[in-house]
Amino acid sequence: MSPDERRARRAREIVDATRTLFDQRGMREAQIDDIAKKVGINRAIIYRHFTTKEELFAMTLVDYLGELGNRMAEADANAGTPTERLDAQAEAFFAYGTAFPAFVDCAQALLRFRGTDLVDEVSQNRLVELGQAMFQCLDHVVRALEAGNATGEFAVSDPQLLANVLYAQGLGVLNLVGFQKSIRELNSGMPVMADLPLGEVVSWAKRAMVAMAVSPTSAAAGEG
């Protein structure tokens, strides 16, 4: 095995260990020392392969996005009209995010950086990998939106931008699902924490996504 192959294998082991701990404990509870211990290495070795903790998390997100993209592709292939395709993709997205809450935390941990600041945390090559993984997921949404534009079912002036908006909004919905509570007002006017009807939340979110694509105002807003 060449040095490059050994290096790639070690990096893969580190990402696999990170992913396992994320899924077992959640992203916030997975420490670099724990990851190193699981791989059987010193924590310093991790930083020989990943320049920062954020870069390691970005590559773990690439792992999640690869799985998510496959599920969205399968959902898209089994749907019919553009609206049905968008609905099926949203269903796959929410099902995946609910099953793997660490994906949501990992994705949002990187979104808190400005794009110009992220380059200080993640090397250029890794950023390219991350961008490609995100594109492969979002491209399914873009193609469905473009198909809907072609049939007159949708009115979206910038399908790629809307796909990015839907991704960010979807993560927000998954955060609410993870919180499992909603704020409601009693007759007395006192706000209370109530159990969240998860199925209803996802249903509303899917309908909102389709509504953004169908509404002619989405095209006007893009031109403004």
JSON list of N, CA and C in Angstrom, two decimals, residues 76-114:
[
{"chain": "A", "resi": 76, "resn": "ASP", "atom": "N", "xyz": [-37.10, 10.49, -6.08]},
{"chain": "A", "resi": 76, "resn": "ASP", "atom": "CA", "xyz": [-37.36, 11.24, -7.30]},
{"chain": "A", "resi": 76, "resn": "ASP", "atom": "C", "xyz": [-37.70, 10.31, -8.46]},
{"chain": "A", "resi": 77, "resn": "ALA", "atom": "N", "xyz": [-36.97, 9.20, -8.55]},
{"chain": "A", "resi": 77, "resn": "ALA", "atom": "CA", "xyz": [-37.17, 8.26, -9.66]},
{"chain": "A", "resi": 77, "resn": "ALA", "atom": "C", "xyz": [-38.53, 7.58, -9.60]},
{"chain": "A", "resi": 78, "resn": "ASN", "atom": "N", "xyz": [-39.08, 7.46, -8.39]},
{"chain": "A", "resi": 78, "resn": "ASN", "atom": "CA", "xyz": [-40.35, 6.75, -8.23]},
{"chain": "A", "resi": 78, "resn": "ASN", "atom": "C", "xyz": [-41.56, 7.68, -8.24]},
{"chain": "A", "resi": 79, "resn": "ALA", "atom": "N", "xyz": [-41.31, 8.98, -8.42]},
{"chain": "A", "resi": 79, "resn": "ALA", "atom": "CA", "xyz": [-42.41, 9.96, -8.44]},
{"chain": "A", "resi": 79, "resn": "ALA", "atom": "C", "xyz": [-42.80, 10.27, -9.88]},
{"chain": "A", "resi": 80, "resn": "GLY", "atom": "N", "xyz": [-43.89, 11.02, -10.04]},
{"chain": "A", "resi": 80, "resn": "GLY", "atom": "CA", "xyz": [-44.40, 11.31, -11.38]},
{"chain": "A", "resi": 80, "resn": "GLY", "atom": "C", "xyz": [-44.25, 12.76, -11.78]},
{"chain": "A", "resi": 81, "resn": "THR", "atom": "N", "xyz": [-45.25, 13.59, -11.45]},
{"chain": "A", "resi": 81, "resn": "THR", "atom": "CA", "xyz": [-45.25, 14.99, -11.85]},
{"chain": "A", "resi": 81, "resn": "THR", "atom": "C", "xyz": [-44.20, 15.76, -11.06]},
{"chain": "A", "resi": 82, "resn": "PRO", "atom": "N", "xyz": [-43.84, 16.96, -11.52]},
{"chain": "A", "resi": 82, "resn": "PRO", "atom": "CA", "xyz": [-42.89, 17.77, -10.75]},
{"chain": "A", "resi": 82, "resn": "PRO", "atom": "C", "xyz": [-43.30, 18.00, -9.30]},
{"chain": "A", "resi": 83, "resn": "THR", "atom": "N", "xyz": [-44.59, 18.25, -9.07]},
{"chain": "A", "resi": 83, "resn": "THR", "atom": "CA", "xyz": [-45.06, 18.43, -7.69]},
{"chain": "A", "resi": 83, "resn": "THR", "atom": "C", "xyz": [-44.87, 17.16, -6.88]},
{"chain": "A", "resi": 84, "resn": "GLU", "atom": "N", "xyz": [-45.19, 16.02, -7.49]},
{"chain": "A", "resi": 84, "resn": "GLU", "atom": "CA", "xyz": [-45.00, 14.74, -6.80]},
{"chain": "A", "resi": 84, "resn": "GLU", "atom": "C", "xyz": [-43.52, 14.48, -6.54]},
{"chain": "A", "resi": 85, "resn": "ARG", "atom": "N", "xyz": [-42.67, 14.87, -7.48]},
{"chain": "A", "resi": 85, "resn": "ARG", "atom": "CA", "xyz": [-41.23, 14.69, -7.29]},
{"chain": "A", "resi": 85, "resn": "ARG", "atom": "C", "xyz": [-40.72, 15.53, -6.13]},
{"chain": "A", "resi": 86, "resn": "LEU", "atom": "N", "xyz": [-41.17, 16.79, -6.07]},
{"chain": "A", "resi": 86, "resn": "LEU", "atom": "CA", "xyz": [-40.74, 17.67, -4.99]},
{"chain": "A", "resi": 86, "resn": "LEU", "atom": "C", "xyz": [-41.24, 17.15, -3.65]},
{"chain": "A", "resi": 87, "resn": "ASP", "atom": "N", "xyz": [-42.47, 16.69, -3.62]},
{"chain": "A", "resi": 87, "resn": "ASP", "atom": "CA", "xyz": [-43.04, 16.15, -2.39]},
{"chain": "A", "resi": 87, "resn": "ASP", "atom": "C", "xyz": [-42.28, 14.90, -1.94]},
{"chain": "A", "resi": 88, "resn": "ALA", "atom": "N", "xyz": [-41.95, 14.02, -2.89]},
{"chain": "A", "resi": 88, "resn": "ALA", "atom": "CA", "xyz": [-41.23, 12.79, -2.55]},
{"chain": "A", "resi": 88, "resn": "ALA", "atom": "C", "xyz": [-39.82, 13.08, -2.06]},
{"chain": "A", "resi": 89, "resn": "GLN", "atom": "N", "xyz": [-39.17, 14.05, -2.66]},
{"chain": "A", "resi": 89, "resn": "GLN", "atom": "CA", "xyz": [-37.84, 14.44, -2.23]},
{"chain": "A", "resi": 89, "resn": "GLN", "atom": "C", "xyz": [-37.88, 15.02, -0.81]},
{"chain": "A", "resi": 90, "resn": "ALA", "atom": "N", "xyz": [-38.88, 15.85, -0.55]},
{"chain": "A", "resi": 90, "resn": "ALA", "atom": "CA", "xyz": [-39.02, 16.43, 0.78]},
{"chain": "A", "resi": 90, "resn": "ALA", "atom": "C", "xyz": [-39.29, 15.34, 1.82]},
{"chain": "A", "resi": 91, "resn": "GLU", "atom": "N", "xyz": [-40.11, 14.37, 1.47]},
{"chain": "A", "resi": 91, "resn": "GLU", "atom": "CA", "xyz": [-40.40, 13.26, 2.37]},
{"chain": "A", "resi": 91, "resn": "GLU", "atom": "C", "xyz": [-39.11, 12.50, 2.70]},
{"chain": "A", "resi": 92, "resn": "ALA", "atom": "N", "xyz": [-38.29, 12.26, 1.67]},
{"chain": "A", "resi": 92, "resn": "ALA", "atom": "CA", "xyz": [-37.02, 11.55, 1.89]},
{"chain": "A", "resi": 92, "resn": "ALA", "atom": "C", "xyz": [-36.09, 12.38, 2.76]},
{"chain": "A", "resi": 93, "resn": "PHE", "atom": "N", "xyz": [-36.05, 13.67, 2.53]},
{"chain": "A", "resi": 93, "resn": "PHE", "atom": "CA", "xyz": [-35.20, 14.56, 3.32]},
{"chain": "A", "resi": 93, "resn": "PHE", "atom": "C", "xyz": [-35.60, 14.55, 4.79]},
{"chain": "A", "resi": 94, "resn": "PHE", "atom": "N", "xyz": [-36.88, 14.71, 5.06]},
{"chain": "A", "resi": 94, "resn": "PHE", "atom": "CA", "xyz": [-37.34, 14.76, 6.45]},
{"chain": "A", "resi": 94, "resn": "PHE", "atom": "C", "xyz": [-37.22, 13.39, 7.13]},
{"chain": "A", "resi": 95, "resn": "ALA", "atom": "N", "xyz": [-37.45, 12.33, 6.39]},
{"chain": "A", "resi": 95, "resn": "ALA", "atom": "CA", "xyz": [-37.30, 10.99, 6.98]},
{"chain": "A", "resi": 95, "resn": "ALA", "atom": "C", "xyz": [-35.85, 10.75, 7.36]},
{"chain": "A", "resi": 96, "resn": "TYR", "atom": "N", "xyz": [-34.93, 11.16, 6.50]},
{"chain": "A", "resi": 96, "resn": "TYR", "atom": "CA", "xyz": [-33.52, 10.96, 6.78]},
{"chain": "A", "resi": 96, "resn": "TYR", "atom": "C", "xyz": [-33.08, 11.81, 7.97]},
{"chain": "A", "resi": 97, "resn": "GLY", "atom": "N", "xyz": [-33.46, 13.08, 7.97]},
{"chain": "A", "resi": 97, "resn": "GLY", "atom": "CA", "xyz": [-33.08, 13.97, 9.06]},
{"chain": "A", "resi": 97, "resn": "GLY", "atom": "C", "xyz": [-33.64, 13.55, 10.39]},
{"chain": "A", "resi": 98, "resn": "THR", "atom": "N", "xyz": [-34.84, 12.97, 10.38]},
{"chain": "A", "resi": 98, "resn": "THR", "atom": "CA", "xyz": [-35.44, 12.48, 11.62]},
{"chain": "A", "resi": 98, "resn": "THR", "atom": "C", "xyz": [-34.70, 11.24, 12.12]},
{"chain": "A", "resi": 99, "resn": "ALA", "atom": "N", "xyz": [-34.28, 10.38, 11.19]},
{"chain": "A", "resi": 99, "resn": "ALA", "atom": "CA", "xyz": [-33.56, 9.16, 11.56]},
{"chain": "A", "resi": 99, "resn": "ALA", "atom": "C", "xyz": [-32.14, 9.45, 12.02]},
{"chain": "A", "resi": 100, "resn": "PHE", "atom": "N", "xyz": [-31.54, 10.52, 11.47]},
{"chain": "A", "resi": 100, "resn": "PHE", "atom": "CA", "xyz": [-30.15, 10.86, 11.80]},
{"chain": "A", "resi": 100, "resn": "PHE", "atom": "C", "xyz": [-30.06, 12.32, 12.23]},
{"chain": "A", "resi": 101, "resn": "PRO", "atom": "N", "xyz": [-30.47, 12.61, 13.47]},
{"chain": "A", "resi": 101, "resn": "PRO", "atom": "CA", "xyz": [-30.45, 14.01, 13.95]},
{"chain": "A", "resi": 101, "resn": "PRO", "atom": "C", "xyz": [-29.05, 14.62, 13.95]},
{"chain": "A", "resi": 102, "resn": "ALA", "atom": "N", "xyz": [-28.01, 13.81, 14.04]},
{"chain": "A", "resi": 102, "resn": "ALA", "atom": "CA", "xyz": [-26.65, 14.35, 14.02]},
{"chain": "A", "resi": 102, "resn": "ALA", "atom": "C", "xyz": [-26.34, 14.98, 12.66]},
{"chain": "A", "resi": 103, "resn": "PHE", "atom": "N", "xyz": [-27.00, 14.51, 11.61]},
{"chain": "A", "resi": 103, "resn": "PHE", "atom": "CA", "xyz": [-26.85, 15.15, 10.30]},
{"chain": "A", "resi": 103, "resn": "PHE", "atom": "C", "xyz": [-27.29, 16.60, 10.36]},
{"chain": "A", "resi": 104, "resn": "VAL", "atom": "N", "xyz": [-28.41, 16.85, 11.03]},
{"chain": "A", "resi": 104, "resn": "VAL", "atom": "CA", "xyz": [-28.94, 18.22, 11.14]},
{"chain": "A", "resi": 104, "resn": "VAL", "atom": "C", "xyz": [-27.97, 19.09, 11.93]},
{"chain": "A", "resi": 105, "resn": "ASP", "atom": "N", "xyz": [-27.49, 18.59, 13.05]},
{"chain": "A", "resi": 105, "resn": "ASP", "atom": "CA", "xyz": [-26.56, 19.36, 13.87]},
{"chain": "A", "resi": 105, "resn": "ASP", "atom": "C", "xyz": [-25.27, 19.65, 13.10]},
{"chain": "A", "resi": 106, "resn": "CYS", "atom": "N", "xyz": [-24.79, 18.66, 12.39]},
{"chain": "A", "resi": 106, "resn": "CYS", "atom": "CA", "xyz": [-23.55, 18.80, 11.63]},
{"chain": "A", "resi": 106, "resn": "CYS", "atom": "C", "xyz": [-23.72, 19.84, 10.52]},
{"chain": "A", "resi": 107, "resn": "ALA", "atom": "N", "xyz": [-24.83, 19.77, 9.82]},
{"chain": "A", "resi": 107, "resn": "ALA", "atom": "CA", "xyz": [-25.09, 20.71, 8.72]},
{"chain": "A", "resi": 107, "resn": "ALA", "atom": "C", "xyz": [-25.22, 22.13, 9.24]},
{"chain": "A", "resi": 108, "resn": "GLN", "atom": "N", "xyz": [-25.94, 22.30, 10.35]},
{"chain": "A", "resi": 108, "resn": "GLN", "atom": "CA", "xyz": [-26.15, 23.64, 10.88]},
{"chain": "A", "resi": 108, "resn": "GLN", "atom": "C", "xyz": [-24.90, 24.20, 11.55]},
{"chain": "A", "resi": 109, "resn": "ALA", "atom": "N", "xyz": [-24.05, 23.32, 12.07]},
{"chain": "A", "resi": 109, "resn": "ALA", "atom": "CA", "xyz": [-22.81, 23.79, 12.68]},
{"chain": "A", "resi": 109, "resn": "ALA", "atom": "C", "xyz": [-21.93, 24.48, 11.63]},
{"chain": "A", "resi": 110, "resn": "LEU", "atom": "N", "xyz": [-21.99, 24.01, 10.40]},
{"chain": "A", "resi": 110, "resn": "LEU", "atom": "CA", "xyz": [-21.20, 24.63, 9.33]},
{"chain": "A", "resi": 110, "resn": "LEU", "atom": "C", "xyz": [-21.90, 25.86, 8.77]},
{"chain": "A", "resi": 111, "resn": "LEU", "atom": "N", "xyz": [-23.23, 25.86, 8.78]},
{"chain": "A", "resi": 111, "resn": "LEU", "atom": "CA", "xyz": [-23.98, 27.00, 8.25]},
{"chain": "A", "resi": 111, "resn": "LEU", "atom": "C", "xyz": [-23.83, 28.24, 9.13]},
{"chain": "A", "resi": 112, "resn": "ARG", "atom": "N", "xyz": [-23.39, 28.06, 10.36]},
{"chain": "A", "resi": 112, "resn": "ARG", "atom": "CA", "xyz": [-23.23, 29.24, 11.22]},
{"chain": "A", "resi": 112, "resn": "ARG", "atom": "C", "xyz": [-22.03, 30.08, 10.79]},
{"chain": "A", "resi": 113, "resn": "PHE", "atom": "N", "xyz": [-21.15, 29.52, 9.97]},
{"chain": "A", "resi": 113, "resn": "PHE", "atom": "CA", "xyz": [-20.03, 30.29, 9.43]},
{"chain": "A", "resi": 113, "resn": "PHE", "atom": "C", "xyz": [-20.47, 31.05, 8.18]},
{"chain": "A", "resi": 114, "resn": "ARG", "atom": "N", "xyz": [-19.96, 32.23, 7.98]},
{"chain": "A", "resi": 114, "resn": "ARG", "atom": "CA", "xyz": [-20.07, 32.87, 6.68]},
{"chain": "A", "resi": 114, "resn": "ARG", "atom": "C", "xyz": [-19.20, 32.09, 5.70]}
]
